[in-house]
XYZ file of C-alpha atoms in Angstrom:
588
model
C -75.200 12.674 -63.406
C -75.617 16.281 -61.902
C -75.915 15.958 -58.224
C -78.319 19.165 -57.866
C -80.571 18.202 -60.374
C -81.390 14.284 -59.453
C -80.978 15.153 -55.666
C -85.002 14.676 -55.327
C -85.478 12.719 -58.241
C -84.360 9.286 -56.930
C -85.317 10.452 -52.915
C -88.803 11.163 -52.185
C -89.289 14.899 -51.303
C -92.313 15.597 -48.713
C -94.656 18.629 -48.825
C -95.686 21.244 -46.854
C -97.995 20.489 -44.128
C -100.024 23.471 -42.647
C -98.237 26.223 -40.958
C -94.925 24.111 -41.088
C -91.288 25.727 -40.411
C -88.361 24.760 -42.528
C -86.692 22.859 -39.641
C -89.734 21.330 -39.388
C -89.954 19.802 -43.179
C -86.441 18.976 -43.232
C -86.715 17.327 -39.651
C -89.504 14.831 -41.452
C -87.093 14.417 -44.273
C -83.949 13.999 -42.014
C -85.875 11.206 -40.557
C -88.117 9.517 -43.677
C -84.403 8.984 -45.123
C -83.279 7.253 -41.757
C -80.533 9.248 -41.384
C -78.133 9.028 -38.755
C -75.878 12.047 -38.943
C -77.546 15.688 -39.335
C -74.725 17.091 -40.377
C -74.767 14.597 -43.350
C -78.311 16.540 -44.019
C -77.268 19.872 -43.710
C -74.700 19.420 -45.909
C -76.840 17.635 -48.452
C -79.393 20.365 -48.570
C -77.607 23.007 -47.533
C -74.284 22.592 -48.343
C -72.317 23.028 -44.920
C -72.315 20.232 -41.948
C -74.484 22.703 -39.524
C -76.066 25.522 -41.957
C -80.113 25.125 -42.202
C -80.231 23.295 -38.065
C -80.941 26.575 -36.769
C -85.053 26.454 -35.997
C -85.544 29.991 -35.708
C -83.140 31.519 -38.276
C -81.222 29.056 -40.531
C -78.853 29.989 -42.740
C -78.051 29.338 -46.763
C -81.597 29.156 -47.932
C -80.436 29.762 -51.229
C -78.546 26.987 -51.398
C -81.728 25.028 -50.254
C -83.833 26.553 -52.937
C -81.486 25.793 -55.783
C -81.256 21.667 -54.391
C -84.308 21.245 -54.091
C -84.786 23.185 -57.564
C -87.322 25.480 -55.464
C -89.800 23.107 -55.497
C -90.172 23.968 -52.034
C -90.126 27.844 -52.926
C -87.495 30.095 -53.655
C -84.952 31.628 -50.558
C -86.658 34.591 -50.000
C -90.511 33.236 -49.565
C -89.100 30.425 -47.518
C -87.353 33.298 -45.389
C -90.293 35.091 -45.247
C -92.903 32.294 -44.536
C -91.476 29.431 -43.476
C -88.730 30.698 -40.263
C -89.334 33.311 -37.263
C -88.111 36.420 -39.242
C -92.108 36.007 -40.299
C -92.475 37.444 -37.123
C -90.101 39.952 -37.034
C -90.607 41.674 -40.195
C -94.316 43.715 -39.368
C -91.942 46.409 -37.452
C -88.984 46.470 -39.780
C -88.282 49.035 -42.234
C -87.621 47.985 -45.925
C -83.610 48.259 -45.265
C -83.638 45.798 -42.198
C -85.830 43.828 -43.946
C -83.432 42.934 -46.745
C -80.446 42.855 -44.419
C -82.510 39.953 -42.868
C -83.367 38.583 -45.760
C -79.956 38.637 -46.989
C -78.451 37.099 -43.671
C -80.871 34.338 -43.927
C -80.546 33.880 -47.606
C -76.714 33.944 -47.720
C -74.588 32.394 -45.330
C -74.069 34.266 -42.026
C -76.816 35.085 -40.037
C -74.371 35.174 -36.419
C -75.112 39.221 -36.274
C -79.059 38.754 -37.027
C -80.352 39.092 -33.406
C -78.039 41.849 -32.519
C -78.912 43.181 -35.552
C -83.168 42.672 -34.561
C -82.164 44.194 -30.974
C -82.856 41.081 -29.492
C -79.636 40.752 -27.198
C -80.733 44.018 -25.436
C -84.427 43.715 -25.494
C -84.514 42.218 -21.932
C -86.320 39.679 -23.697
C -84.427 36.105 -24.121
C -82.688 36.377 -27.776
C -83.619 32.597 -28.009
C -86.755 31.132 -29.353
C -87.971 27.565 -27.719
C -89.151 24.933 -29.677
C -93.331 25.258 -28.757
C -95.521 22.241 -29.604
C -99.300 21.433 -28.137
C -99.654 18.069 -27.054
C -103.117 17.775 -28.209
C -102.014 19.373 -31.825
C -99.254 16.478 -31.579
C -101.998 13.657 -31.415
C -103.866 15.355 -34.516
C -101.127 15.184 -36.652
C -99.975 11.856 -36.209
C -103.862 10.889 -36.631
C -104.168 13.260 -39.854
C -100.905 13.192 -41.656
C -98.997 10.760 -40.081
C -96.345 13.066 -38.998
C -96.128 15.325 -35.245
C -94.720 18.790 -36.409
C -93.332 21.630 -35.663
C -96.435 24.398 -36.070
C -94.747 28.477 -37.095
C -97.442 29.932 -35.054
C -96.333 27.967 -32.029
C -92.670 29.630 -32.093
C -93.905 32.588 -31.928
C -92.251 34.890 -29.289
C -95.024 35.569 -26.417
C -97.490 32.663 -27.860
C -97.729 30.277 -25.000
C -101.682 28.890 -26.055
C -102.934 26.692 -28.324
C -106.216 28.396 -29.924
C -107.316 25.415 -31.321
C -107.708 23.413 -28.065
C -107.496 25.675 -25.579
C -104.466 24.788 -23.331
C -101.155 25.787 -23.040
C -98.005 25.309 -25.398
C -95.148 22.960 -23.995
C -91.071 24.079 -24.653
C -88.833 21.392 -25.699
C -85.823 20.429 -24.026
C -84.075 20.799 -27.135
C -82.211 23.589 -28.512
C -82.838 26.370 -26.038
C -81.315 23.983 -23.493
C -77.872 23.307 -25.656
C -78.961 19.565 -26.439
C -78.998 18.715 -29.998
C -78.253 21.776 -30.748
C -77.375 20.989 -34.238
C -80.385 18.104 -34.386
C -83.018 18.010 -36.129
C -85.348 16.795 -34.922
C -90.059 16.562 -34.484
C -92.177 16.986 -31.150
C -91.861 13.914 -29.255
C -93.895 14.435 -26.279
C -91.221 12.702 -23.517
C -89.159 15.850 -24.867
C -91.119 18.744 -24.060
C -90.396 19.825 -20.424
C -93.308 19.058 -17.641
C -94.864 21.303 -15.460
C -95.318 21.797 -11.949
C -99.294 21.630 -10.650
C -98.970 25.107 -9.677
C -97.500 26.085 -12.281
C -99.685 24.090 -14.730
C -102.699 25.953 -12.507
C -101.616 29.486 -12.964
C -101.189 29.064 -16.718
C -105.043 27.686 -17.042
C -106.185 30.377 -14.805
C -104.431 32.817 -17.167
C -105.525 31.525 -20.105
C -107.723 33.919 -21.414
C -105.337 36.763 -21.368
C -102.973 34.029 -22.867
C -105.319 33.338 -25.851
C -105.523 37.117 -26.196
C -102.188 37.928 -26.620
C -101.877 34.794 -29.041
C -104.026 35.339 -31.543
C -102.968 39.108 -31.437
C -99.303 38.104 -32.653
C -101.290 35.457 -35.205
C -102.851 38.404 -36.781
C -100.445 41.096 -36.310
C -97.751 38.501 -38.028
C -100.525 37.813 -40.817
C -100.754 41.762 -41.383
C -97.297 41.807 -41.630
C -96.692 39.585 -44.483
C -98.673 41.988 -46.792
C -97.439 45.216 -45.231
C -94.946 46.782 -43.132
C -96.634 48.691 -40.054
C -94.691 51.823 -39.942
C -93.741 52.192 -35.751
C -93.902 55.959 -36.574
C -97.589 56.365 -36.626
C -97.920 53.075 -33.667
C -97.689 55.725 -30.561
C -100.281 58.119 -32.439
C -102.754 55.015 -32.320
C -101.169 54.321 -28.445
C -102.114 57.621 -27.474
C -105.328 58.105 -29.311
C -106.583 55.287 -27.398
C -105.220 56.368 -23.948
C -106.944 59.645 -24.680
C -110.284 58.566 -25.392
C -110.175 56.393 -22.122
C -109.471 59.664 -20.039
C -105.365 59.119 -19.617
C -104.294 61.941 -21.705
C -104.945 66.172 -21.386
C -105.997 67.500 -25.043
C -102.184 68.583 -24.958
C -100.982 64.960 -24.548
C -99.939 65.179 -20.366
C -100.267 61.663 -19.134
C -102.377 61.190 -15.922
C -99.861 58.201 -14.871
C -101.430 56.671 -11.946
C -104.507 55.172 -13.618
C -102.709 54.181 -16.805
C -99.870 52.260 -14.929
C -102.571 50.784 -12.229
C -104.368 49.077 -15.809
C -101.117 48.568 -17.046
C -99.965 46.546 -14.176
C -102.952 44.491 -13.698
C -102.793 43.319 -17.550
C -98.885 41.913 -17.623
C -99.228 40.761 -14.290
C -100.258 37.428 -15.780
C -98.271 37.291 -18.440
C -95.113 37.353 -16.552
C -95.709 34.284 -15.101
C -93.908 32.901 -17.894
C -89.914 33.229 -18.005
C -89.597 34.602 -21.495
C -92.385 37.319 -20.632
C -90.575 38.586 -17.267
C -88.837 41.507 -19.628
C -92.514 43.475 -18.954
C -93.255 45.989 -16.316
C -93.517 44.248 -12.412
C -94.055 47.869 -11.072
C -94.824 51.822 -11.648
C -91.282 53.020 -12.251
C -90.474 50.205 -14.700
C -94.193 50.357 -16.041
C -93.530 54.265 -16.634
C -90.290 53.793 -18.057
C -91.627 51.279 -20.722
C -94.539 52.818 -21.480
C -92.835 56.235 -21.770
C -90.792 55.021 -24.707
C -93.680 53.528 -26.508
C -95.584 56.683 -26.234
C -93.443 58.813 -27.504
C -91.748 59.160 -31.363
C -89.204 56.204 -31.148
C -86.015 56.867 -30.969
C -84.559 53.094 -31.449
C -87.362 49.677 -32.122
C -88.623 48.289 -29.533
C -89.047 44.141 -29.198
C -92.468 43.885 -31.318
C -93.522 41.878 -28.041
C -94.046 45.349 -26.780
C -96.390 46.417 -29.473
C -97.742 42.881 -29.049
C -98.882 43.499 -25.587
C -99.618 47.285 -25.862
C -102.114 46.173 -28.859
C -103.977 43.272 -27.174
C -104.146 45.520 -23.633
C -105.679 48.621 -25.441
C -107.745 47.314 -27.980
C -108.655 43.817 -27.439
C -108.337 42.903 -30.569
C -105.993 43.441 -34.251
C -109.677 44.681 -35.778
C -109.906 47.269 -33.836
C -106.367 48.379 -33.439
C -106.171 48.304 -37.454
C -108.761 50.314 -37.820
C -107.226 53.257 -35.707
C -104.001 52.461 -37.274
C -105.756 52.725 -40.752
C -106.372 56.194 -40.059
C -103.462 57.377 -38.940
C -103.659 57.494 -35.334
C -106.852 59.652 -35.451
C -108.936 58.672 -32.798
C -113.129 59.676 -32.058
C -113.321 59.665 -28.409
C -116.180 57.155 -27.102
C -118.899 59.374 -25.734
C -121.140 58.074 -22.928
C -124.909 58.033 -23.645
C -126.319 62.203 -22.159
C -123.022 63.365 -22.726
C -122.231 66.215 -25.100
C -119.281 64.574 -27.836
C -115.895 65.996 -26.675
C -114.351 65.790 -30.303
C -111.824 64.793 -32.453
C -108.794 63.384 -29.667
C -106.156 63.299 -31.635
C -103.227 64.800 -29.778
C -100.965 65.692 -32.515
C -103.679 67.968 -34.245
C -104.853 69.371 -30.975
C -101.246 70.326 -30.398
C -100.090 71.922 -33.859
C -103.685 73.683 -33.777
C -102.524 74.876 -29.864
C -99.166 76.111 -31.341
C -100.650 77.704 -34.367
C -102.895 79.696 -31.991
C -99.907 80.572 -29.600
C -97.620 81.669 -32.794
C -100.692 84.179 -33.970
C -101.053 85.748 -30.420
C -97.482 86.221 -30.120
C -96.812 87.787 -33.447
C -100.214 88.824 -34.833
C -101.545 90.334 -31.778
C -98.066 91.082 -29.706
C -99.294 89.638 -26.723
C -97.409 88.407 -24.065
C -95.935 84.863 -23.693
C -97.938 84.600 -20.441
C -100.861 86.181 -21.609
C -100.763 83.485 -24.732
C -100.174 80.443 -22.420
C -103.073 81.269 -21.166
C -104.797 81.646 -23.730
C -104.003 78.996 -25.117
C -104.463 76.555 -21.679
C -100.679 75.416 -21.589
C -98.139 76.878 -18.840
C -95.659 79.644 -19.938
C -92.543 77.032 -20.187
C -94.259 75.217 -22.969
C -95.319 78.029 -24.583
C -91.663 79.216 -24.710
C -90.892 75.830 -25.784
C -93.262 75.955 -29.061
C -92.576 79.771 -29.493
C -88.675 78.949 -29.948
C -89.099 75.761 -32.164
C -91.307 78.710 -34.216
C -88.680 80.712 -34.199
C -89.714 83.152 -31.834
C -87.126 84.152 -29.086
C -89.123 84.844 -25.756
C -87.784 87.531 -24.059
C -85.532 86.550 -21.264
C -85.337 87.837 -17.720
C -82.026 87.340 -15.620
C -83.699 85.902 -12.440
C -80.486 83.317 -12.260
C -77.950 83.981 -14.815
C -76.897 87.791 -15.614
C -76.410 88.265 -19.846
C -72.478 87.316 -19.378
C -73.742 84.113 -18.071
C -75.842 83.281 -20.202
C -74.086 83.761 -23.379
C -71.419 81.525 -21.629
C -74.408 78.408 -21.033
C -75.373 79.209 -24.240
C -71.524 78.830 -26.032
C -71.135 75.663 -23.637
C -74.226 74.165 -24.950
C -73.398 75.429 -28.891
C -69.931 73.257 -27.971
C -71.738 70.187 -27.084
C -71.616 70.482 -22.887
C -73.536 67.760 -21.180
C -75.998 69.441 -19.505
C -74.743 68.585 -15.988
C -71.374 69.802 -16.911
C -72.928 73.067 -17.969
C -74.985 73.444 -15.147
C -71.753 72.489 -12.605
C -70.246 75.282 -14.717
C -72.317 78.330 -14.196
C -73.315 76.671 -10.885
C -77.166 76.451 -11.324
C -79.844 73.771 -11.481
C -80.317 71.266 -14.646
C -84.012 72.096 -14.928
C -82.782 76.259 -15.784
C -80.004 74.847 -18.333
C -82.647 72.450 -19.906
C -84.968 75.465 -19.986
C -82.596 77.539 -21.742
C -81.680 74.864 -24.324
C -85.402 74.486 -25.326
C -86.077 78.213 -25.565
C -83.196 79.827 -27.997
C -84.024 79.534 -30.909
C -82.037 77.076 -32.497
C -80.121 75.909 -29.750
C -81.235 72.579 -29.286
C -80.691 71.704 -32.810
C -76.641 73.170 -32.477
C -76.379 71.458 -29.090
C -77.333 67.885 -30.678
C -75.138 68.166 -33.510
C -72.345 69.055 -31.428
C -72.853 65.890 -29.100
C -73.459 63.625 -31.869
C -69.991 64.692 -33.994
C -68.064 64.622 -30.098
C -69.389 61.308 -29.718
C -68.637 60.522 -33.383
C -64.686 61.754 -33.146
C -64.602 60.040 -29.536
C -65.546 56.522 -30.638
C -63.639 56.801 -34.092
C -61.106 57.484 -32.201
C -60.993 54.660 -29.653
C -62.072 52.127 -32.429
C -59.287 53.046 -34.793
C -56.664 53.338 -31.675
C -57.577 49.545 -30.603
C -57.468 48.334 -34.431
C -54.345 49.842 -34.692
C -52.880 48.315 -31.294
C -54.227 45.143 -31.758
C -54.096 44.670 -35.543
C -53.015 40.798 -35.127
C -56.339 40.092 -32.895
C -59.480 40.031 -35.267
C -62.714 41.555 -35.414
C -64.361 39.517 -32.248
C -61.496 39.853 -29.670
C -61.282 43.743 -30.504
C -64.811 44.161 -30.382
C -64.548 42.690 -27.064
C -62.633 45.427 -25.926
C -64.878 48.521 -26.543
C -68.355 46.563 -26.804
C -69.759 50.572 -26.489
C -67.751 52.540 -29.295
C -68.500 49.294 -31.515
C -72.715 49.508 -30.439
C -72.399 52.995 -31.512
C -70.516 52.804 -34.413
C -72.766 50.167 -35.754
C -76.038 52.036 -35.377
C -74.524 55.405 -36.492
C -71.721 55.100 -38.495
C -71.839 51.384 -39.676
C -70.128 52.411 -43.466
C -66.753 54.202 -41.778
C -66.982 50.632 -39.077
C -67.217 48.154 -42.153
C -64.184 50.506 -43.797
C -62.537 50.166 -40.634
C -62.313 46.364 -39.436
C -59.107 45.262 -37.592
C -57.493 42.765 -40.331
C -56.543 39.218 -38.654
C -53.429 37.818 -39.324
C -53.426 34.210 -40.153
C -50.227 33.481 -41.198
C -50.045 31.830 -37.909
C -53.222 30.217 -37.858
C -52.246 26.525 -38.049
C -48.996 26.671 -35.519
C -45.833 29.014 -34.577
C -42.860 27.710 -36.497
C -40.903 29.143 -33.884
C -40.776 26.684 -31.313
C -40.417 29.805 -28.231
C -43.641 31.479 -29.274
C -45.510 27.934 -29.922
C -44.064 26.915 -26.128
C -45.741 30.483 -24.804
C -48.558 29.590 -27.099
C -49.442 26.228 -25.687
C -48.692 27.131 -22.205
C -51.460 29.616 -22.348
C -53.864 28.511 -24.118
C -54.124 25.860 -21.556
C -54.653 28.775 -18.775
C -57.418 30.292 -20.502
C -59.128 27.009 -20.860
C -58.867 26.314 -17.160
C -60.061 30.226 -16.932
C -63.078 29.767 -18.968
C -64.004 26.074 -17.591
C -64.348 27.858 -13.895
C -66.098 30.992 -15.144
C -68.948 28.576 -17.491
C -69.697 26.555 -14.045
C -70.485 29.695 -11.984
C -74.285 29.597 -11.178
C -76.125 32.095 -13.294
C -73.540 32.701 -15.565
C -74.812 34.286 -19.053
C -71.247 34.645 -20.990
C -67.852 35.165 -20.376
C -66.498 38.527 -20.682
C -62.750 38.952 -22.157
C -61.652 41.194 -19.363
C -62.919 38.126 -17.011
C -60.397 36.098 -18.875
C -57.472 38.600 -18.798
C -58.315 39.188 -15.045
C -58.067 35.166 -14.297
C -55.013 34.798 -16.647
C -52.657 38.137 -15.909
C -50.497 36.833 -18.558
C -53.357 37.159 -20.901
C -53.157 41.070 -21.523
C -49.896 41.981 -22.468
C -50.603 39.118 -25.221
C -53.260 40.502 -26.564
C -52.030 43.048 -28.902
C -49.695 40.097 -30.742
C -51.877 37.220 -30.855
C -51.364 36.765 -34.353
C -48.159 34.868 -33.337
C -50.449 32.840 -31.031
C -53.414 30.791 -32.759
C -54.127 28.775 -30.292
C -54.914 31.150 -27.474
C -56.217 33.809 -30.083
C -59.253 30.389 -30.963
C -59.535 29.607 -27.431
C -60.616 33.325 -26.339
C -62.794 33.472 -29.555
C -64.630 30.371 -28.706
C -64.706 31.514 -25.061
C -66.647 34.590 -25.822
C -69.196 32.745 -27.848
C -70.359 30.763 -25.029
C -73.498 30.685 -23.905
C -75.515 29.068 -21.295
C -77.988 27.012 -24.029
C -74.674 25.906 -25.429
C -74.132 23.390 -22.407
C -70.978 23.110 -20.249
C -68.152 24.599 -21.616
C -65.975 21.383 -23.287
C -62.860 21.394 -24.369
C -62.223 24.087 -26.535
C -59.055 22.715 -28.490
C -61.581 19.502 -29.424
């Protein structure tokens, strides 16, 4: 008979229940079959001893679909539905969305949460199992079955909206234990809680609730439609401007803003995996500068999360500001004459439009424009050179030699400090410079990015070269910051460009010398990496950690090709992490 096709026709195969995750269904049908050994399910449905355990993002969902002849639904609506990247994908673009898709779909999703941002979010990259007690009782009663509920795993949802009291995390998974399990909610497995602790939860609750059913509707947005993060701080800043934060020319009156700010999150980070937002003004500032601004990079959609549910309450009314592009009618108070339209970008081209016709229609002066205008003369410069006006410069600090020098420093790519150390005046006057010559800013950022470009090229491609024997993760482990930047800016030369691993030694050194060196230390680094696991607080071991421990581990590295077993044990060593458990035996 064909195995694939009478899988499910002699083994009863369950449906979905509402809101269920995959773990979740397979979890029922891991234990309706009264099996003992996961990996005996994994492989059965998806075709490798551990692929499919993973809660949040499991792997080979196309082999799922075709065993279970996508009764079930097909890979791509089970990624989307049915796992966390739900989520995830209201703030990705369309080409992250099918490298997720792809990763979850095919077989090796290990560089999805790097790839998401997660590992340097300052939020924890790993999702906790979530169940409500009370939901727990209901579903036994109702279907027979406690469950694992998709809304509950979602990062920052901590309440049950159905009964009003808070979510418990399960001792599995995040913790290390059955980490390749599956397993359902069983209530002596969800982690207990403190009185006080259980006390300021309830007497956060409403803000908890909040925030919930914000991410339930944001995520429920999402699966029709991607939210494009372009247009999100236009809607941010429409709404700090009609509640008096912003100047019609978008200056941000900070003390008010953070003070709100503060007193919103300062509930929320009550919980561990909520500690990543702002405990005071500087960090509040920093955060809330980014999101305010055109993003540079994504941001953790907990961010957006938060910054929707503290502004406007509610998805309604955030959608409907979003719907219009950011556009934003101030709310006037009753005897008050309306103030107008408040959205900052059109108050600021129709500002610069204005400046650019006094300057060139009229001839006036760049002071006389500023003011004008209502702006001071340094952003008028500012707008007048991204124009293409050059404002006339006066020598006050640098003479005309020394400024075509800053000018040829910053044309070459010159940090700014260096430049500044160089003609020996202040940042603020080279920044100044850089923002009013016309065109300079643009030649000064290509010239960075290409120095940075030939810099890490050059260190990646020096360190493949050295250590040609060592494979992709130990090298990586040696310039974690030309590899980061490769990868976001240059990921087709980095894919071109990976360090080939040698494996004619991989099973053992016929030479009996290099297999004596070999075993010798191997066992060093395991000792090594035992001790540097058991240190309180540890999050993972670092390779120069190891090197430092072992001396003898260095000069190895660039011909560990002739020595497998050290060459695994390092591997394994830098894929350790704390919700793995203690650090066993690595050769096991």
């Amino acid at each position: 008979m064909n195995f694939q096709e009478d899988l499910f026709s002699s083994s009863p195969l369950l449906d979905w229940l509402p809101d269920e995750t995959l773990f979740s269904l397979v979890s029922r049908l891991h234990a309706l079959w009264g099996a003992r050994d996961s990996s005996r399910t994994s492989r059965l449905l998806f075709g490798r001893p551990r692929a499919g355990s993973h809660h949040d993002f499991p792997s080979c969902l196309d082999v799922f679909a075709i065993r279970t002849q996508s009764k079930l639904g097909d890979a791509q609506s089970l990624a989307r539905t049915r796992t966390l990247l739900a989520y995830y994908l209201p703030f990705l673009s369309v080409q992250d969305e099918q490298y997720c898709l792809a990763a979850l779909c095919g077989g090796s999703p290990s560089h999805l949460k790097f790839h998401l941002g997660l590992l340097t979010s300052r939020f924890r990259a790993h999702h906790p199992l979530k169940a409500c007690v009370s939901c727990m009782k209901e579903d036994v009663a109702r279907y027979g079955w406690a469950y694992w509920h998709l809304q509950h795993q979602y990062p920052g949802v901590w309440w049950c909206a159905q009964h009003h009291e808070p979510l418990r995390e399960s001792n599995y998974k995040s913790s290390g234990v059955g980490r390749f399990q599956w397993h359902l909610p069983d209530e002596e497995a969800l982690y207990g809680r403190s009185r006080e602790a259980q006390s300021v939860l309830s007497s956060n609750g409403a803000v908890f609730a909040q925030l919930a059913q914000v991410i339930q509707d944001v995520v429920r947005i999402g699966g029709e439609r991607h939210i494009d993060t372009e247009v999100l701080h236009r809607v941010y800043r429409g709404e700090c401007a009609a509640r008096g934060w912003l100047t019609p020319y978008g200056r941000i009156h900070w003390p008010p803003l953070l003070e709100d700010c503060l007193n919103h999150v300062a509930g929320l980070r009550v919980l561990p995996e909520l500690q990543g937002l702002p405990a005071n003004s500087d960090q509040a500032r920093a955060q809330l500068g980014r999101l305010l601004r055109p993003q540079r990079s994504g941001a953790h959609p907990i961010r957006h999360m938060v910054m929707i549910a503290w502004l406007f309450g509610n998805v309604a009314r955030f959608w409907e500001a979003y719907s219009n592009g950011g556009i934003h009618t101030c709310v006037v108070e009753e005897g008050e004459a309306p103030i107008g339209d408040c959205d900052l970008d059109i108050e600021r081209r129709r500002g610069r439009e204005q400046l650019v016709s006094l300057l060139r229609d009229h001839g006036m002066s760049m002071r006389a424009a500023a003011h004008r205008v209502g702006v001071d003369v340094a952003t008028a410069m500012t707008w007048a050179a991204k124009e293409g006006i050059q404002p006339k410069r006066r020598g006050r600090v640098l003479d005309r030699t020394g400024h075509e020098r800053l000018v040829g420093l910053l044309r070459e790519g010159a940090e700014k400090k260096e430049a500044a150390s160089a003609l020996g005046v202040s940042i603020q006057t080279v920044t100044r410079i850089l923002l009013t010559t016309v065109g300079l800013h643009a030649q000064w950022s290509k010239a960075r990015f290409e120095k940075l470009l030939r810099r890490n090229r050059d260190d990646w491609g020096r360190l493949c070269e050295e250590f040609s024997g060592a494979g992709m993760k130990i090298v990586r482990s040696m310039a974690p910051a030309a590899y980061a930047w490769l990868y976001r800016n240059d990921r087709a030369w980095l894919v071109a460009h990976r360090p080939e691993r040698d494996f004619r030694n991989t099973v053992r050194n016929t030479d009996p010398l290099w297999w004596e060196r070999d075993r010798a230390l191997s066992a060093s680094v395991i000792s090594a990496a035992e001790v540097l696991a058991s240190e309180p607080g540890r999050r993972r071991i670092f390779l120069w950690q190891l090197y430092q421990a072992v001396p003898a581990l260095k000069p190895k590295l660039s011909v560990l090709s002739r020595l497998p077993l050290t060459q695994r044990i390092v591997e394994r060593s830098l894929d350790w992490r704390p919700e793995d458990g203690a650090l066993v035996r690595l050769l096991d």
